[in-house]
PDB file of C-alpha atoms in Angstrom:
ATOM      1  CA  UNK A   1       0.000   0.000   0.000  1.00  0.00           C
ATOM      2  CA  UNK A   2       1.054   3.280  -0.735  1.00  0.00           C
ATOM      3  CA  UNK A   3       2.110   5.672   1.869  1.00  0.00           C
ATOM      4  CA  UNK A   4       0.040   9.439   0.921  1.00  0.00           C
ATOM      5  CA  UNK A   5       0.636  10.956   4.328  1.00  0.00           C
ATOM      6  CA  UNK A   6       2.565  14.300   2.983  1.00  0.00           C
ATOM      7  CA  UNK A   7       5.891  14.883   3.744  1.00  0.00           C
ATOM      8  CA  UNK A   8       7.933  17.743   3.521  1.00  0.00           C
ATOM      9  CA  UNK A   9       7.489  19.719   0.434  1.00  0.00           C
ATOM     10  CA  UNK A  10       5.166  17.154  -0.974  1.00  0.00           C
ATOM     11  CA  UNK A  11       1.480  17.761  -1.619  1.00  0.00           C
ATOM     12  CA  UNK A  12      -0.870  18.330   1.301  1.00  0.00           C
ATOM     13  CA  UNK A  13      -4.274  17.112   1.535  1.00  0.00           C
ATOM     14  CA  UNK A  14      -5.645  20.230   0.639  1.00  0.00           C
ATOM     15  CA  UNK A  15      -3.468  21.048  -2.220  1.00  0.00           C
ATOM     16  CA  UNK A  16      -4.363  16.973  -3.680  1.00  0.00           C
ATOM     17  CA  UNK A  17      -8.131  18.297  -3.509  1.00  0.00           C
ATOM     18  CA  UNK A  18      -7.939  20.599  -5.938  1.00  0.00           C
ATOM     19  CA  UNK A  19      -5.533  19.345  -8.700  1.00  0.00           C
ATOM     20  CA  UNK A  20      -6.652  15.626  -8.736  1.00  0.00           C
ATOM     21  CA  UNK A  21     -10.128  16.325 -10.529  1.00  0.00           C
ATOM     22  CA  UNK A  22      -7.967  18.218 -12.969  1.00  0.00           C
ATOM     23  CA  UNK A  23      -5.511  15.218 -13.961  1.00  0.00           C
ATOM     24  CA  UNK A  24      -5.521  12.831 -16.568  1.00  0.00           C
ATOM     25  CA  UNK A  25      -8.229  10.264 -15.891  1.00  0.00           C
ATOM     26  CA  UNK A  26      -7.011   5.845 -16.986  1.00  0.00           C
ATOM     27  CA  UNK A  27      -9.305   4.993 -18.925  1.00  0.00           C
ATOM     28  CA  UNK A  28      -9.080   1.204 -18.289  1.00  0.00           C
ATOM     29  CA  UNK A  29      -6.611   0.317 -21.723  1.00  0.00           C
ATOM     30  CA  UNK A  30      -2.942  -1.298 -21.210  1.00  0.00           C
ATOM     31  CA  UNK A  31      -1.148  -1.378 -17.803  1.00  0.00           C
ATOM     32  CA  UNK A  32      -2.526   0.853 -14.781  1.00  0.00           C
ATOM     33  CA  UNK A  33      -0.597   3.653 -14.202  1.00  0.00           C
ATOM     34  CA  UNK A  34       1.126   4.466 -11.233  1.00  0.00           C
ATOM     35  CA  UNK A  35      -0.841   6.548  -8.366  1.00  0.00           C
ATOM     36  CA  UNK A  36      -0.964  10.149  -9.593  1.00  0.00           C
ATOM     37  CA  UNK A  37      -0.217  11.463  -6.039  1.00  0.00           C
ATOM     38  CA  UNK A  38       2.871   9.208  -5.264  1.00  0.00           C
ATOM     39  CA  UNK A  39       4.219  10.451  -8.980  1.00  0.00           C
ATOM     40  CA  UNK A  40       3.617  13.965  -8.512  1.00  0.00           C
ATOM     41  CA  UNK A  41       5.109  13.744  -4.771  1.00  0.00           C
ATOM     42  CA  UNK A  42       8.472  12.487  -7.067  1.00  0.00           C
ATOM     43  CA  UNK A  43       8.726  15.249  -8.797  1.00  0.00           C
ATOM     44  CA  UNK A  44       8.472  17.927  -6.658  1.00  0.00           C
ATOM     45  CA  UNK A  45      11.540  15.904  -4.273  1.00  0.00           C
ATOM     46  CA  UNK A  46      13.117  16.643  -7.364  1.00  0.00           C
ATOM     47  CA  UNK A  47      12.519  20.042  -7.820  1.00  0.00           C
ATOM     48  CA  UNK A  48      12.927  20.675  -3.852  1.00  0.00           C
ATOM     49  CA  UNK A  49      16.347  18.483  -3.764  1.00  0.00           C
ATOM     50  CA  UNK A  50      17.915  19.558  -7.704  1.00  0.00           C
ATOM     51  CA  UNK A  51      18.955  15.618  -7.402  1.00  0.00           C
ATOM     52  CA  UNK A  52      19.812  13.701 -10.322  1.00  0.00           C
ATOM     53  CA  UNK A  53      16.329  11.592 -11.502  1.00  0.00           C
ATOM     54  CA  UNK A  54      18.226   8.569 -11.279  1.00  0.00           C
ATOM     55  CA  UNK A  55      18.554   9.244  -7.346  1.00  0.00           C
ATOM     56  CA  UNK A  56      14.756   9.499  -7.073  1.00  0.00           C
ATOM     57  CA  UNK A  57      13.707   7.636  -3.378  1.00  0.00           C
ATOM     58  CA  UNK A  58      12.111   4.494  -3.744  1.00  0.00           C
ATOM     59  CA  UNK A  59       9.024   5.721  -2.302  1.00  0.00           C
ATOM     60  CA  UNK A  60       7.853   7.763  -5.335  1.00  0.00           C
ATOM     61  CA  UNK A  61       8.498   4.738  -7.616  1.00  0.00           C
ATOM     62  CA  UNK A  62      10.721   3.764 -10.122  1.00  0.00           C
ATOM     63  CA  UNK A  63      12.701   7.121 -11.419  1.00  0.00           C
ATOM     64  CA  UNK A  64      12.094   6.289 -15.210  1.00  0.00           C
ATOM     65  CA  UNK A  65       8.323   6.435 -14.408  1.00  0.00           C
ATOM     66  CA  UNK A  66       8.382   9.459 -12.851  1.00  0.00           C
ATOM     67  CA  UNK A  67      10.956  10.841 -15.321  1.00  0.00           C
ATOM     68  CA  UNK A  68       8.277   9.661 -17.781  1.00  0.00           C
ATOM     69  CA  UNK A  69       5.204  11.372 -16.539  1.00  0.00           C
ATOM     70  CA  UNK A  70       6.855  14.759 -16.236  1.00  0.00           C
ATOM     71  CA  UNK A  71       8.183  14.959 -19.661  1.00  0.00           C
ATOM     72  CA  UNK A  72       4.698  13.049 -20.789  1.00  0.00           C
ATOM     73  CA  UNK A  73       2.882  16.062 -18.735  1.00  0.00           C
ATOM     74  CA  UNK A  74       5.080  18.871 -19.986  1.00  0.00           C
ATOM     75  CA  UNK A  75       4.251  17.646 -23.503  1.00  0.00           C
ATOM     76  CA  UNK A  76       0.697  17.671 -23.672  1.00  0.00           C
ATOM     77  CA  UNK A  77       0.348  20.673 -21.534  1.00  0.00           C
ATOM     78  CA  UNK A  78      -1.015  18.970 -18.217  1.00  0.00           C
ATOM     79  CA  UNK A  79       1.418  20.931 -16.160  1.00  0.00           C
ATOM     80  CA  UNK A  80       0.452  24.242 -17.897  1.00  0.00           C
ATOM     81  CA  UNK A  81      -3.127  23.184 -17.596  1.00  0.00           C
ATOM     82  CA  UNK A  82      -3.273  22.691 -13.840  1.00  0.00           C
ATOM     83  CA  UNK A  83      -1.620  26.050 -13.089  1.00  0.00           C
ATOM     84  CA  UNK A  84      -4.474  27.879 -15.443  1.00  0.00           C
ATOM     85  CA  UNK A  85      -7.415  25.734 -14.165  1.00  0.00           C
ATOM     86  CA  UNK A  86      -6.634  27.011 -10.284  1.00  0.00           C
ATOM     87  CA  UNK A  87      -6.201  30.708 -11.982  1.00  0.00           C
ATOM     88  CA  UNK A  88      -9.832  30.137 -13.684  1.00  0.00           C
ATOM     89  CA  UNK A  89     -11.110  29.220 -10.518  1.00  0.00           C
ATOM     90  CA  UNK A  90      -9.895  31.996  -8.278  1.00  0.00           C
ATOM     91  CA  UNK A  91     -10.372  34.637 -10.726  1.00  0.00           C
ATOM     92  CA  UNK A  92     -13.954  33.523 -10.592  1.00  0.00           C
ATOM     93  CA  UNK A  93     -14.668  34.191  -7.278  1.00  0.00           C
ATOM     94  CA  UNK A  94     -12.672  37.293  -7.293  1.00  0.00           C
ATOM     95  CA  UNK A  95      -8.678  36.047  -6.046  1.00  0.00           C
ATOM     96  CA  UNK A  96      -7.044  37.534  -8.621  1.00  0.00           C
ATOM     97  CA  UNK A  97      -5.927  41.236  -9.100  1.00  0.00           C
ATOM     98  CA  UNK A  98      -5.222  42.072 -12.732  1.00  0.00           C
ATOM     99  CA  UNK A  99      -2.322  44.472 -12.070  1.00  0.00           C
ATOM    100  CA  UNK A 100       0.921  42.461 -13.300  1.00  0.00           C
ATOM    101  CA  UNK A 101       4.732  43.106 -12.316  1.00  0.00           C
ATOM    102  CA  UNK A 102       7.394  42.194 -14.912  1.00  0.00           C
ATOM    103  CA  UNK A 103      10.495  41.417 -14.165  1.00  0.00           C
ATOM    104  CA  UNK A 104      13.582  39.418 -15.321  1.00  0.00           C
ATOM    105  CA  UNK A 105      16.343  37.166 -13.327  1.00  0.00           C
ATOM    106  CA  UNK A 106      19.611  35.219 -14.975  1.00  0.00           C
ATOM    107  CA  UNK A 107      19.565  31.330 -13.789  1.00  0.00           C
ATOM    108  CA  UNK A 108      23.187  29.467 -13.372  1.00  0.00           C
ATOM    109  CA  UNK A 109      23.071  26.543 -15.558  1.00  0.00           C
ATOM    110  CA  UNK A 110      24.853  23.763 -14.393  1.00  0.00           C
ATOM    111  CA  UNK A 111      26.822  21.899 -16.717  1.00  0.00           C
ATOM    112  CA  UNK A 112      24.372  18.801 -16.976  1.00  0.00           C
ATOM    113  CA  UNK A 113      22.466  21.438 -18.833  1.00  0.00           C
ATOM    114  CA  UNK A 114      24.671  21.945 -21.838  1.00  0.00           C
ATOM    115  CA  UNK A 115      25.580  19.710 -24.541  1.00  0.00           C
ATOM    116  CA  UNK A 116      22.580  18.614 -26.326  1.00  0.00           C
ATOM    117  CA  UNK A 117      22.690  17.481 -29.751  1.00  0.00           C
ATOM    118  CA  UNK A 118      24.240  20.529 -31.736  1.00  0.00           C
ATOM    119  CA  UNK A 119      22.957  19.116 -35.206  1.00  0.00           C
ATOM    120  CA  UNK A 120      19.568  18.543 -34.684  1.00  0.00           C
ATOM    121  CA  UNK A 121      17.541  16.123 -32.681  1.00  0.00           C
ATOM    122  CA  UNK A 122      16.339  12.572 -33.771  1.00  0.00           C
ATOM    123  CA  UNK A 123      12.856  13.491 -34.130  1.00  0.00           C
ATOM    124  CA  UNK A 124      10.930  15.569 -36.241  1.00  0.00           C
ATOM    125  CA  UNK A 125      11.987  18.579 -38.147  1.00  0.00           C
ATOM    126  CA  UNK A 126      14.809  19.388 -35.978  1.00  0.00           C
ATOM    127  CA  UNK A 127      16.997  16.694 -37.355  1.00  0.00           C
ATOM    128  CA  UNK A 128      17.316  19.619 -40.536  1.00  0.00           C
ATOM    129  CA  UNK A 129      17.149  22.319 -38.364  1.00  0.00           C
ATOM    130  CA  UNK A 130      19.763  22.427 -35.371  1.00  0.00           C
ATOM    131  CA  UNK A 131      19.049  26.218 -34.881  1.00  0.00           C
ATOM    132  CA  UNK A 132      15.614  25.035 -33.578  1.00  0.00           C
ATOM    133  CA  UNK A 133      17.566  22.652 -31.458  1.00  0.00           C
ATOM    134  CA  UNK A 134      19.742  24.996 -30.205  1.00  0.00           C
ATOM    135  CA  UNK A 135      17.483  27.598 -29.298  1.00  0.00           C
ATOM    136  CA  UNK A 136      14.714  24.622 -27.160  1.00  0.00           C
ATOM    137  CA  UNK A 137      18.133  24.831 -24.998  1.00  0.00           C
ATOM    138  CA  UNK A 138      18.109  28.807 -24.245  1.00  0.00           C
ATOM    139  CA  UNK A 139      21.010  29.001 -23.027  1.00  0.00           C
ATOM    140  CA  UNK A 140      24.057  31.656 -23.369  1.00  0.00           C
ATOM    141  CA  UNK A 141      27.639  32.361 -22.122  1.00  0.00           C
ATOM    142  CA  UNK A 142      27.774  35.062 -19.809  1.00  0.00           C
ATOM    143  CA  UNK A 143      31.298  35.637 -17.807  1.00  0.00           C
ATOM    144  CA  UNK A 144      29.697  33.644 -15.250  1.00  0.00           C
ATOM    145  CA  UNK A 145      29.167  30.755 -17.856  1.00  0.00           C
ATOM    146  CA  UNK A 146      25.807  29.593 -19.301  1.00  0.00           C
ATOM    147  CA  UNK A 147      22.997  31.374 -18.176  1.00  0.00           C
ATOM    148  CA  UNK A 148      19.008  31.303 -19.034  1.00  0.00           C
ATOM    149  CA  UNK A 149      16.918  34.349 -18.405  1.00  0.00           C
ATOM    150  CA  UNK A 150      13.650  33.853 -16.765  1.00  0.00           C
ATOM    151  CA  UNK A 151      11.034  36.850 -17.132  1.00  0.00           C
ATOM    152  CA  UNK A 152       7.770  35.638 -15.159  1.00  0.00           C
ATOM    153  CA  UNK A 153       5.025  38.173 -15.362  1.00  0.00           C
ATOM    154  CA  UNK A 154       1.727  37.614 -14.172  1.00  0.00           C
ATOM    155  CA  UNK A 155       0.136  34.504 -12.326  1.00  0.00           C
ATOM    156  CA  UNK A 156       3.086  34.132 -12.933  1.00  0.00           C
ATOM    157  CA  UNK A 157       3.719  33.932 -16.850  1.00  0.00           C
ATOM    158  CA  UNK A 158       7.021  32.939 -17.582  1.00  0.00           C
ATOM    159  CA  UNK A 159       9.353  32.842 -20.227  1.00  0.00           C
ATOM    160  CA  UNK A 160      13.067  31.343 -21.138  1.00  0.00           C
ATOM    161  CA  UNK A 161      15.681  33.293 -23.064  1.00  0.00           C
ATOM    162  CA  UNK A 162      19.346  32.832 -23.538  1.00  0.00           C
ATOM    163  CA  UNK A 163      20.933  35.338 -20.589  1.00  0.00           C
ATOM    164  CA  UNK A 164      22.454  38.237 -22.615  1.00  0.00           C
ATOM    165  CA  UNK A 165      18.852  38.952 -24.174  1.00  0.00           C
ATOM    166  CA  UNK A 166      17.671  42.356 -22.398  1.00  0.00           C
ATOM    167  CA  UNK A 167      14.272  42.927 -20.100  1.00  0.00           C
ATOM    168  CA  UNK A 168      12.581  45.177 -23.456  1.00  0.00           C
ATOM    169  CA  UNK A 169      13.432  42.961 -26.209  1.00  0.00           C
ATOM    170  CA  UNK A 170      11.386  40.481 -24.625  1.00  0.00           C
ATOM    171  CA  UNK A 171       9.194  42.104 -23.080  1.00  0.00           C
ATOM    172  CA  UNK A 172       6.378  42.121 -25.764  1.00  0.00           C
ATOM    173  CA  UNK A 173       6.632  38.507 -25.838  1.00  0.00           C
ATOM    174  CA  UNK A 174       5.853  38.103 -22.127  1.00  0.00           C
ATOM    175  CA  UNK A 175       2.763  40.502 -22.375  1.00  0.00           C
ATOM    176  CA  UNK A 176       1.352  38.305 -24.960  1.00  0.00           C
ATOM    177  CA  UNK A 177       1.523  34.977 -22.483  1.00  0.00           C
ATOM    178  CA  UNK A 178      -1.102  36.571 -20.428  1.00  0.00           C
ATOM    179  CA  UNK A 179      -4.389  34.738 -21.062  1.00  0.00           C
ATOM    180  CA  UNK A 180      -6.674  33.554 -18.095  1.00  0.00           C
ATOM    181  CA  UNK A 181      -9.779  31.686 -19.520  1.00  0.00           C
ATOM    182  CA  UNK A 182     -13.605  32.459 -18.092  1.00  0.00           C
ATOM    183  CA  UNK A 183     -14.691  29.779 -16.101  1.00  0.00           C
ATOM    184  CA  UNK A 184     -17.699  29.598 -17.800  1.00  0.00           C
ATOM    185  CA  UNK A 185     -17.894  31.247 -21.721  1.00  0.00           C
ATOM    186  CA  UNK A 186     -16.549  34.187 -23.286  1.00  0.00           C
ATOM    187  CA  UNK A 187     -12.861  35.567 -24.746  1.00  0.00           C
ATOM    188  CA  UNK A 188      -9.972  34.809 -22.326  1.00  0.00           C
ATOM    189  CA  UNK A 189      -8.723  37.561 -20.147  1.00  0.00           C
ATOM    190  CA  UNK A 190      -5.848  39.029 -21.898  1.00  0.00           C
ATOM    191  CA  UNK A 191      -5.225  42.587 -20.903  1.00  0.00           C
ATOM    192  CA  UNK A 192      -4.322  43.719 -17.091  1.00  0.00           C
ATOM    193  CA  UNK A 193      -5.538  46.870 -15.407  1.00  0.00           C
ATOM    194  CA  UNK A 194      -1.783  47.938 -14.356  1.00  0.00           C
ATOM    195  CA  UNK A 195       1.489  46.868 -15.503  1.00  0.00           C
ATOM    196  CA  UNK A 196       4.306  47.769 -12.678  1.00  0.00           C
ATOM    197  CA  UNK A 197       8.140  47.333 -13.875  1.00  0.00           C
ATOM    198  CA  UNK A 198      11.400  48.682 -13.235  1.00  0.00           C
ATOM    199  CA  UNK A 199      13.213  51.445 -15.412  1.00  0.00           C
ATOM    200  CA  UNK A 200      14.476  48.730 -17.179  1.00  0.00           C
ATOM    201  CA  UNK A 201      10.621  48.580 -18.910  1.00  0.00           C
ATOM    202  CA  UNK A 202      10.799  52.358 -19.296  1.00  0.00           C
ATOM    203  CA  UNK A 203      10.919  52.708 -23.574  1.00  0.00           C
ATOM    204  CA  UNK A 204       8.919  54.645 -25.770  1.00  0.00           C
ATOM    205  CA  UNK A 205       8.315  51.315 -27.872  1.00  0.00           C
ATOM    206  CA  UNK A 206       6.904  49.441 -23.955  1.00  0.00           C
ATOM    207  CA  UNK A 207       4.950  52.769 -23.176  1.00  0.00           C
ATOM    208  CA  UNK A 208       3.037  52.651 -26.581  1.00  0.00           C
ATOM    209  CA  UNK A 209       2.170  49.326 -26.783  1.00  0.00           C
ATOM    210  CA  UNK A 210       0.773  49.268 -23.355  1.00  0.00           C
ATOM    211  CA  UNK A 211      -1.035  52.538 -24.040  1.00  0.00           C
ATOM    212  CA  UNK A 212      -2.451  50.819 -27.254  1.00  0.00           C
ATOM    213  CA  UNK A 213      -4.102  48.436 -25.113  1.00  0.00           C
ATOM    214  CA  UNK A 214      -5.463  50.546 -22.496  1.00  0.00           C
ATOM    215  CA  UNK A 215      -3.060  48.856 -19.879  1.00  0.00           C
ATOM    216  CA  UNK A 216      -2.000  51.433 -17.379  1.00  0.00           C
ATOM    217  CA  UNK A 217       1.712  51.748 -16.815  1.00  0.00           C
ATOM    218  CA  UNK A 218       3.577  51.911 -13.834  1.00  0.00           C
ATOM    219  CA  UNK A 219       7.231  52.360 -14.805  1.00  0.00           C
ATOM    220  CA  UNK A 220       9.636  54.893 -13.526  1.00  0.00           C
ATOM    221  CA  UNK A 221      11.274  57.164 -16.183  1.00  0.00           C
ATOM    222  CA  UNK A 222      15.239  56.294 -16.332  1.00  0.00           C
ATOM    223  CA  UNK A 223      17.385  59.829 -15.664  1.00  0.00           C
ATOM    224  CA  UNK A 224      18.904  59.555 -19.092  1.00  0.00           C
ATOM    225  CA  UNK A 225      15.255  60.008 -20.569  1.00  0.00           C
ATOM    226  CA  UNK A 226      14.403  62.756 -18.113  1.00  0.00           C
ATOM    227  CA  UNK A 227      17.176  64.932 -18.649  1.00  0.00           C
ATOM    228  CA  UNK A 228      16.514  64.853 -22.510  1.00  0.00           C
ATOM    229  CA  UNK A 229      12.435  65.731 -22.401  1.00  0.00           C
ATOM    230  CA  UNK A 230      13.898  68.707 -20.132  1.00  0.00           C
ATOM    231  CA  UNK A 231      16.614  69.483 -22.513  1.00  0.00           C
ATOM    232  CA  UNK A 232      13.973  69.708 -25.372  1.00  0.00           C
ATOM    233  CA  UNK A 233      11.855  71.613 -23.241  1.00  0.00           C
ATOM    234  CA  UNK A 234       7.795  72.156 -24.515  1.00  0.00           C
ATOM    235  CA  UNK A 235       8.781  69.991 -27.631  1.00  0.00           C
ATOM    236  CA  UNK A 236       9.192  66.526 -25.490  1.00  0.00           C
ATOM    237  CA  UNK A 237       5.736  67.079 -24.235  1.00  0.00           C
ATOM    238  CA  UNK A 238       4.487  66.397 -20.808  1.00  0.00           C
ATOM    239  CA  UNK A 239       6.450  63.177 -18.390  1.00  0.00           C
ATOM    240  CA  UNK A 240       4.742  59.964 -18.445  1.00  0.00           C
ATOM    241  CA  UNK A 241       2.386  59.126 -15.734  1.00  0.00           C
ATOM    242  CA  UNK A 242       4.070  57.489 -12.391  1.00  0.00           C
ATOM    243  CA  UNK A 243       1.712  56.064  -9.656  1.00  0.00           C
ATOM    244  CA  UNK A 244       4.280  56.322  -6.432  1.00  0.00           C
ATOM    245  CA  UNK A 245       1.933  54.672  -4.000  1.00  0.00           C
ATOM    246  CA  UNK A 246       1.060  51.777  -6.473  1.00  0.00           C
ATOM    247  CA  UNK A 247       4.494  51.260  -7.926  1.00  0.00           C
ATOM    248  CA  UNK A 248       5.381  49.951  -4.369  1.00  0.00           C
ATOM    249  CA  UNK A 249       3.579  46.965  -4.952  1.00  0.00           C
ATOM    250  CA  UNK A 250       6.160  45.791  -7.526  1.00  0.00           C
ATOM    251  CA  UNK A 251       8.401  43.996  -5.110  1.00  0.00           C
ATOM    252  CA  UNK A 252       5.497  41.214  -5.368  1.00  0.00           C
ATOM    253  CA  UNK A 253       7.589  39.914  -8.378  1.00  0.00           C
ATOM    254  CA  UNK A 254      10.905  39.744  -6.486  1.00  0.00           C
ATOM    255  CA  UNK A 255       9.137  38.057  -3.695  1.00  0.00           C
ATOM    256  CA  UNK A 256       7.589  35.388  -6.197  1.00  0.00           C
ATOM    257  CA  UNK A 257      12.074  34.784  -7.791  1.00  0.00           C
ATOM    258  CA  UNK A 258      12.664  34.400  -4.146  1.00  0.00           C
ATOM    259  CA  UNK A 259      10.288  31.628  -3.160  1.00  0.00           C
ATOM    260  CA  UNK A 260      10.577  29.975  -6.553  1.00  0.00           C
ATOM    261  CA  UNK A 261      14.289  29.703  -6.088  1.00  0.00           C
ATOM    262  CA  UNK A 262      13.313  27.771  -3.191  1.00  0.00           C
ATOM    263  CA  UNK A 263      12.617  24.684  -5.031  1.00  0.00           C
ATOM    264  CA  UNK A 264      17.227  24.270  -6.337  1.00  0.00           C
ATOM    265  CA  UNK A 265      16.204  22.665  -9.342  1.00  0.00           C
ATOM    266  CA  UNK A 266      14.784  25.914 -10.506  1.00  0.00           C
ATOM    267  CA  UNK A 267      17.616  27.962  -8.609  1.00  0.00           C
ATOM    268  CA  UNK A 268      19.727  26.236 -10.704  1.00  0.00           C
ATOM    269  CA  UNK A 269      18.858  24.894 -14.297  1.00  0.00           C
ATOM    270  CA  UNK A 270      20.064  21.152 -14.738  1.00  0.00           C
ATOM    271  CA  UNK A 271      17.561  20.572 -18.180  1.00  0.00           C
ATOM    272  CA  UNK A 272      18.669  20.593 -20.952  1.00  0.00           C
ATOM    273  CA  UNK A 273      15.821  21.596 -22.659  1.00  0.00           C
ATOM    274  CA  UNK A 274      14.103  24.911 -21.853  1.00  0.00           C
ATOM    275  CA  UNK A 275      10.603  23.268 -22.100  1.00  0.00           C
ATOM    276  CA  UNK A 276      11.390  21.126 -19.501  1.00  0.00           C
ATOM    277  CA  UNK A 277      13.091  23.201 -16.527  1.00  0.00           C
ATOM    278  CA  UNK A 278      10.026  25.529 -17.473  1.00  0.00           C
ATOM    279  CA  UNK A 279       7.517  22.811 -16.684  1.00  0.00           C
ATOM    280  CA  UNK A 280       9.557  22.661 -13.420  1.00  0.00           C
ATOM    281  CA  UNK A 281       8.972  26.689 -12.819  1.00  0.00           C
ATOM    282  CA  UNK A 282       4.970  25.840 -13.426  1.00  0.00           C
ATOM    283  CA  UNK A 283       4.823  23.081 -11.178  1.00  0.00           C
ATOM    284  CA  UNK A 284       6.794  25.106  -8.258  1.00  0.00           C
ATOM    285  CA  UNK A 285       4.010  28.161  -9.622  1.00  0.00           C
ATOM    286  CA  UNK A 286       1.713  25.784  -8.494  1.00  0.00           C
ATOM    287  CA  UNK A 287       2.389  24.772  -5.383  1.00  0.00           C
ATOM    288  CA  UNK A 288       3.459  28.040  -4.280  1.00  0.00           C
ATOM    289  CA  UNK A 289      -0.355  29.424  -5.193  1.00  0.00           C
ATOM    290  CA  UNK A 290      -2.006  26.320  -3.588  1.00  0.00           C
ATOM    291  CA  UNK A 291      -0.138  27.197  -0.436  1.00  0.00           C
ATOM    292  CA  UNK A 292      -1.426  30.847  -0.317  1.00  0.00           C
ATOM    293  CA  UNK A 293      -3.819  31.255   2.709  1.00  0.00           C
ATOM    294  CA  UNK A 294      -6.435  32.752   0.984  1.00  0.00           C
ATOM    295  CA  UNK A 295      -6.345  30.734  -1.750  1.00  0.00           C
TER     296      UNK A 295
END
């Protein structure tokens, strides 16, 4: 018999309540499949412990199973899923506050993270195309070595780029992961009340598109930018709009890199594909929003 009494950092009674409806149901073809719980419990030791898979405890099964049903997960978009589903339901009754805070933080990659197949993968169009396999990796060389940059935004949306890619270049990118479906019917929501970021976010090209889509922005102007409109004088027109009182609400992002970094396996990268240490950062999303108190 299977032991479900949680231990530490696996899933609590509470938090198995609400994500169990939402999982893949057997539907009675081939060989049972392990207990979802006792699986799921694996890979979050993982993510907790940064461990090699192959050093997996006993008690969460055999490693290659577990292995298995995270890539299997990460694939069809079960991970991803789970994460939105407890969004849909919160922002139903209310939970969630549409103002976002953008941010960006470089990853270490260890070196179990580097060396995948440099002339395309076995499968699929990539074996042609080994730009498509390099880039699943994003990874760059930074003087600290390889590095990944990891942008989560709201709920949290988050993104992987290669580390020397700046906050603005990307920035568009991350704006466009933001989609939170109606529990019931109608268009997904798509488009915050308030965006709060850092003078890094503080462009002409960011300020437009966010005023194009009637998304209030809450970014500082750099001093660079100030001292020009004053150089030009009545020709730079008026400053852009700064909230004081809610721009101190942006720490909520830095908060959110702290507790994921928590979980080592997402303090430090040891996939080698992006997709997969980005299933990792949705799973630890997760968890971290099951355990909020008013959640």
């Amino acid at each position: 018999m299977i032991d479900l009494v949680a231990g530490r950092g696996e899933l609590t009674d509470v938090a198995w309540k609400h994500i169990e409806p939402l999982l893949p149901r057997v539907d009675g073809r081939g060989r049972p499949w392990r207990d979802h719980r006792q699986v799921v419990n694996g890979v979050l030791w993982r993510l907790r412990t940064g461990a090699p898979w192959r050093d997996l405890p006993e008690r969460y099964g055999p490693w290659q199973t577990v292995y298995e049903r995270f890539a299997r997960w990460e694939a069809d978009g079960t991970w991803a899923k789970l994460l939105e589903q407890v969004q849909v339901r919160d922002d139903a009754v209310g939970r969630v506050e549409w103002t976002v805070a953008v941010d960006s933080t470089v990853n270490r990659a260890h070196q179990h993270a580097s060396g995948a197949r440099k002339k395309g993968s076995r499968v699929g169009d990539e074996l042609d195309d080994p730009g498509r396999s390099q880039a699943r990796q994003a990874l760059d060389r930074s003087r600290g070595g390889l590095t990944r940059r990891r942008r989560p935004g709201p709920s949290p949306v988050d993104r992987a780029h290669p580390g020397n890619r700046n906050d603005a270049t990307a920035f568009a990118q991350v704006l466009a992961g933001i989609r939170v479906p109606r529990p019931t019917t109608g268009r997904p929501l798509t488009t915050p009340q308030r965006l709060l970021g850092d003078k890094a976010y503080s462009s002409r090209a960011i300020r437009h598109l966010l005023r194009r889509r009637g998304i209030a922005a809450t970014i500082p102007e750099r001093r660079d930018q100030a001292a020009n409109r004053r150089r030009r004088g009545r020709l730079s027109g008026r400053p852009p709009a700064f909230d004081q009182e809610a721009y101190r609400d942006r720490n909520v992002v830095e908060r959110c890199f702290a507790r994921l970094r928590q979980f080592r396996a997402i303090a430090t990268r040891f996939d080698k594909l992006a997709d997969r240490y980005r299933a990792g950062v949705v799973l630890a999303s997760l968890i971290l929003w099951l355990r909020e108190p008013t959640r």
